[in-house]
Coordinates of C-alpha atoms in Angstrom, one line a residue:
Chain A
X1 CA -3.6 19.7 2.6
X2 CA -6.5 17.5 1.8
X3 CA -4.6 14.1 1.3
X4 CA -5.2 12.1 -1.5
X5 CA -8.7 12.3 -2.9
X6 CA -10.1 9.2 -4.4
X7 CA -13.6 8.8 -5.7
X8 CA -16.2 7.4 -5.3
X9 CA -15.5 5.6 -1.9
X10 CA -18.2 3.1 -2.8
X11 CA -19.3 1.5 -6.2
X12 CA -21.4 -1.6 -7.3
X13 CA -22.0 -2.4 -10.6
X14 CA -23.1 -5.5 -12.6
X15 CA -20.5 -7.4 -14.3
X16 CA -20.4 -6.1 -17.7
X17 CA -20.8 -2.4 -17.0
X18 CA -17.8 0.3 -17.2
X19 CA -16.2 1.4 -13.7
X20 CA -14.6 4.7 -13.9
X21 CA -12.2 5.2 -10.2
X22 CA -10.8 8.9 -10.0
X23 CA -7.7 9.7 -8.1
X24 CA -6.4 13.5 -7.3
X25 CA -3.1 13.3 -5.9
X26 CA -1.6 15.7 -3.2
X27 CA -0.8 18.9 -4.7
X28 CA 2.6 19.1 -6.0
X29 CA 3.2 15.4 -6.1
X30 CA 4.3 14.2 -9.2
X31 CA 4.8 10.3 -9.1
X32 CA 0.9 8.3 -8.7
X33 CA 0.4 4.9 -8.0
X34 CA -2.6 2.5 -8.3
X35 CA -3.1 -0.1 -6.0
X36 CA -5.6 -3.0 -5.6
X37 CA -6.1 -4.6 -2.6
X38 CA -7.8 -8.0 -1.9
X39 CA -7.6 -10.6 0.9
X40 CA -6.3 -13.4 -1.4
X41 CA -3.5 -11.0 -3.3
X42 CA -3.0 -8.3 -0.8
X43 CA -1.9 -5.0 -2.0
X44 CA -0.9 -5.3 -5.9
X45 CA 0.4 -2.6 -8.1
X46 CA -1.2 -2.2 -11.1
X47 CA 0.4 1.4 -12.5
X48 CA 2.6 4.0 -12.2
X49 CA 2.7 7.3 -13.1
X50 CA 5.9 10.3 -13.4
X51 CA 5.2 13.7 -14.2
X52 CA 1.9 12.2 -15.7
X53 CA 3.5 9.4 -18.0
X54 CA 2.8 5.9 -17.5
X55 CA 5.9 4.3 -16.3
X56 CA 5.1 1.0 -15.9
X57 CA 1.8 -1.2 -16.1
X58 CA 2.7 -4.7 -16.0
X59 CA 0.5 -5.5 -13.2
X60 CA -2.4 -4.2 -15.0
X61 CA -4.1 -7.8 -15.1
X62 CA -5.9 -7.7 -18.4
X63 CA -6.7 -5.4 -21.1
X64 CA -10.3 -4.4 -19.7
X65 CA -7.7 -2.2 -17.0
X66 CA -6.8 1.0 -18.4
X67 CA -5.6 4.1 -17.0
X68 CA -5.2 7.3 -17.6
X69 CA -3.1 11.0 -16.2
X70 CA -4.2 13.8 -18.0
X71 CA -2.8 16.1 -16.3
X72 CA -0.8 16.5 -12.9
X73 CA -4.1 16.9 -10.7
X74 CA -6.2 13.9 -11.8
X75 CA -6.2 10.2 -13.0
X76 CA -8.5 7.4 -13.3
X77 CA -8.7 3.8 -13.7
X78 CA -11.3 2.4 -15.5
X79 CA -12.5 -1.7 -16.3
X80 CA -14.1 -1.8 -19.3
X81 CA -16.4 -4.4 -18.7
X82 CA -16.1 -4.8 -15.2
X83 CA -15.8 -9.0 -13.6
X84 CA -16.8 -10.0 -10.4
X85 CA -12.9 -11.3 -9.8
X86 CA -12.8 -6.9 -10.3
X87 CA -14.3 -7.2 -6.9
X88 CA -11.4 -5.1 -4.5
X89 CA -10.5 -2.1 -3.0
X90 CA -8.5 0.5 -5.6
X91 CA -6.0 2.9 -3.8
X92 CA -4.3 5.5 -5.5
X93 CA -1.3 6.8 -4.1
X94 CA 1.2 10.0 -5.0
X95 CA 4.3 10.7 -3.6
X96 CA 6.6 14.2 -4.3
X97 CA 9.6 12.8 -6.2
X98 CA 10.5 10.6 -9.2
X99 CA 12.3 8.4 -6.6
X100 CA 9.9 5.5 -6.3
X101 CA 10.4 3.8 -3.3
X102 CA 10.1 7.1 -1.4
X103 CA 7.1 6.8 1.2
X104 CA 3.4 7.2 -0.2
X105 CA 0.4 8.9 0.3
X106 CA -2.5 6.6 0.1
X107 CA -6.1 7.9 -0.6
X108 CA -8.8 5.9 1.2
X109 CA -9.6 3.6 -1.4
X110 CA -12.6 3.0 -3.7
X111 CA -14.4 -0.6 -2.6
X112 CA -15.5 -1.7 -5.9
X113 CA -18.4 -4.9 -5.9
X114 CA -19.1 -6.3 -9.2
X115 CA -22.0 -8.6 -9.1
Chain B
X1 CA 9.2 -12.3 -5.9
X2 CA 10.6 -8.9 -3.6
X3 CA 7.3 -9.8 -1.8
X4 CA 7.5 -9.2 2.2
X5 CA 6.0 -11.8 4.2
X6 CA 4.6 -10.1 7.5
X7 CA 4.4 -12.5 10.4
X8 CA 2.1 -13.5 12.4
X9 CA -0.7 -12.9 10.3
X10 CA -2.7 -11.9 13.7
X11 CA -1.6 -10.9 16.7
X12 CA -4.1 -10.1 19.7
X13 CA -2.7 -8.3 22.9
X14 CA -3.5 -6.6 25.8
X15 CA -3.6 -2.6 26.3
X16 CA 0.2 -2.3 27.8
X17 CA 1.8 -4.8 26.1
X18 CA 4.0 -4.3 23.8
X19 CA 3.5 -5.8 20.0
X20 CA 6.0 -7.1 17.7
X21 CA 5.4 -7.7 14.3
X22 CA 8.0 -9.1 11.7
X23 CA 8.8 -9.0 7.9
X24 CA 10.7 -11.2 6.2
X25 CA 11.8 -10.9 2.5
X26 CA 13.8 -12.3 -0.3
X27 CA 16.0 -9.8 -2.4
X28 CA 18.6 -7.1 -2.0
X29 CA 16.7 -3.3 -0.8
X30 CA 17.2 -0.4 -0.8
X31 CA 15.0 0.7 1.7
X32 CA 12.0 -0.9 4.2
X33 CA 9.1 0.7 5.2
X34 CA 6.7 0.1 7.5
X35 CA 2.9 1.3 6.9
X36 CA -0.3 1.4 9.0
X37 CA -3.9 0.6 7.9
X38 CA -6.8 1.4 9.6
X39 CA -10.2 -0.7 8.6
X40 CA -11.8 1.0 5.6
X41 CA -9.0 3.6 5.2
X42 CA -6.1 4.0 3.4
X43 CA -2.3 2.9 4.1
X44 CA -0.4 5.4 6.2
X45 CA 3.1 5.8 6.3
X46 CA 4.9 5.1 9.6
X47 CA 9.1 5.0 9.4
X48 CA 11.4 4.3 7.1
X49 CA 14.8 2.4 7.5
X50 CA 17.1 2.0 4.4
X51 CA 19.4 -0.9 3.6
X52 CA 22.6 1.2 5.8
X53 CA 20.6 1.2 9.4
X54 CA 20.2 -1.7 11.8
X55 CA 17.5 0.7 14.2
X56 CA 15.2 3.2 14.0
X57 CA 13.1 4.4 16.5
X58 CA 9.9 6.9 16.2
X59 CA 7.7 7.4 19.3
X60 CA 6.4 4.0 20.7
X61 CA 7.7 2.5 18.1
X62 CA 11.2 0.6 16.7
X63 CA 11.9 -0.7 13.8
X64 CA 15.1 -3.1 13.2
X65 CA 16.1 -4.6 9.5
X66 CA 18.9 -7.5 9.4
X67 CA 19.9 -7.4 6.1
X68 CA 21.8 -10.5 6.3
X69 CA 18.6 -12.7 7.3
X70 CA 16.6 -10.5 5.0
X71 CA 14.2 -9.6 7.9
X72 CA 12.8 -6.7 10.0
X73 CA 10.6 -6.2 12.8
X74 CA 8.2 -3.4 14.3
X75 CA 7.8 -3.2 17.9
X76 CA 5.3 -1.1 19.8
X77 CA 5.8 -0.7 22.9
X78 CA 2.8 0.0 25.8
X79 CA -0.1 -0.6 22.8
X80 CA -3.1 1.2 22.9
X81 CA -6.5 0.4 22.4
X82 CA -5.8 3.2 19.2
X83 CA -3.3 0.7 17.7
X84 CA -5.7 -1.9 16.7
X85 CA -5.0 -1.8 12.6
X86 CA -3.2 -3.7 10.1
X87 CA 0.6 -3.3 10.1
X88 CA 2.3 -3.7 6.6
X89 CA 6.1 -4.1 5.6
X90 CA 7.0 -2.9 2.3
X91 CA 10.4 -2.8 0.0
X92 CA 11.8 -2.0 -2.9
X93 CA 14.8 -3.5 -4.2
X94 CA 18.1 -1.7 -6.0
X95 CA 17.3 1.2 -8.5
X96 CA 14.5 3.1 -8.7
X97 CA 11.9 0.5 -8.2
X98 CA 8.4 1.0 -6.6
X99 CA 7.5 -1.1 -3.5
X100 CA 6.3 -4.1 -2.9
X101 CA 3.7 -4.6 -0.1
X102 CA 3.2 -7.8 2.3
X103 CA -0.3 -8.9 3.3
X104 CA 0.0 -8.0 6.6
X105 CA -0.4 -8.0 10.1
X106 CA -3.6 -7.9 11.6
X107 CA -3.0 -6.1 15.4
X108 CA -5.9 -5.8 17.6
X109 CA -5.3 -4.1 21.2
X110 CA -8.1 -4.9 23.9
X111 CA -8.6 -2.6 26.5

């Protein structure tokens, strides 16, 4: 199995601009999480999805963060317009049962840079 | 906050020693897990204890959970070079909650 596929693994942009992250869980998996990572915060969770339905997303931080599961192979996580304090790394996550605290597959993370 | 706390925030050891690492957080769980992170890669799931265990053990390493201190600990024994990586504690607390990471423990193994 090919893991967790994120994309792209690198991404800078000027503040303003629309970022686009793309996640494609492990096959099968049908709970994904999105995750943002910074030295100050650690590792927050923005959203989750079941069976492609947003379950939660209280910790998206603003309205510019939306996301999105079309279907059970792909999601993405956009900031519309991007913010330097965007500046992170974005990890998507899937895991093979509605039970949420069972342990997760991370991709590798996309390092956004918003200047 | 559910938040675990990892402790120390560094830790620097010889190859052969054994490294021990400990979480620390404030609500009920139903589970703790303990995950591995390698620079510029993703989070990697190492063991799992729930709420019911005192010990786990998995290769090199063992994990404990005292529920009534609210605290845990990941020991590795004879560390390797290879183990150098940031070690994370993670929980989630009754019903079907997501986790919660810590910030982490930043391991590095010198040969």
């Amino acid at each position: 199995d090919a893991g967790v596929i994120q994309s792209p693994r690198h991404e800078v942009t000027e503040m303003g601009q629309e970022v686009t992250l793309r996640c494609k869980p492990i096959s099968g998996h049908n709970s994904l999480f999105w995750y943002r990572q910074t030295m100050m915060r650690g590792l927050e969770l923005l959203i989750y999805f079941n069976n492609n339905v947003p379950i939660d997303d209280s910790g998206m931080p603003e309205d510019r963060f939306s996301a999105k599961m079309p279907n059970a192979s792909f999601s993405t996580l956009k900031i519309q317009p991007s913010e330097p304090r965007d500046s992170a790394v974005y990890f998507c996550a899937s895991t093979g049962t509605t039970v949420l605290n069972s342990p997760l597959h991370f991709g590798n993370g996309t390092r956004l840079t918003v200047t | 906050s559910q938040q675990g706390e990892e402790d120390p925030q560094a830790l620097s050891i010889q190859e052969g020693e054994n490294a021990t690492m400990n979480c620390s957080y404030k609500t009920s769980i139903n589970n703790l897990q303990w995950y591995r992170q390698n620079s510029g890669r993703g989070l990697v799931h190492l063991i799992l204890i729930r709420s019911n265990e005192r010990e786990k053990h998995s290769g090199r390493l063992r994990v404990t959970l005292d529920t009534s201190k609210k605290s845990s600990s990941l020991l590795i024994t004879a560390s390797r070079a290879a183990d150098t990586a940031s070690y994370f504690c993670a929980t989630s607390g009754s019903g079907n909650t997501p986790l919660v990471f810590g910030k982490g423990t930043r391991l590095s193994v010198i040969a």
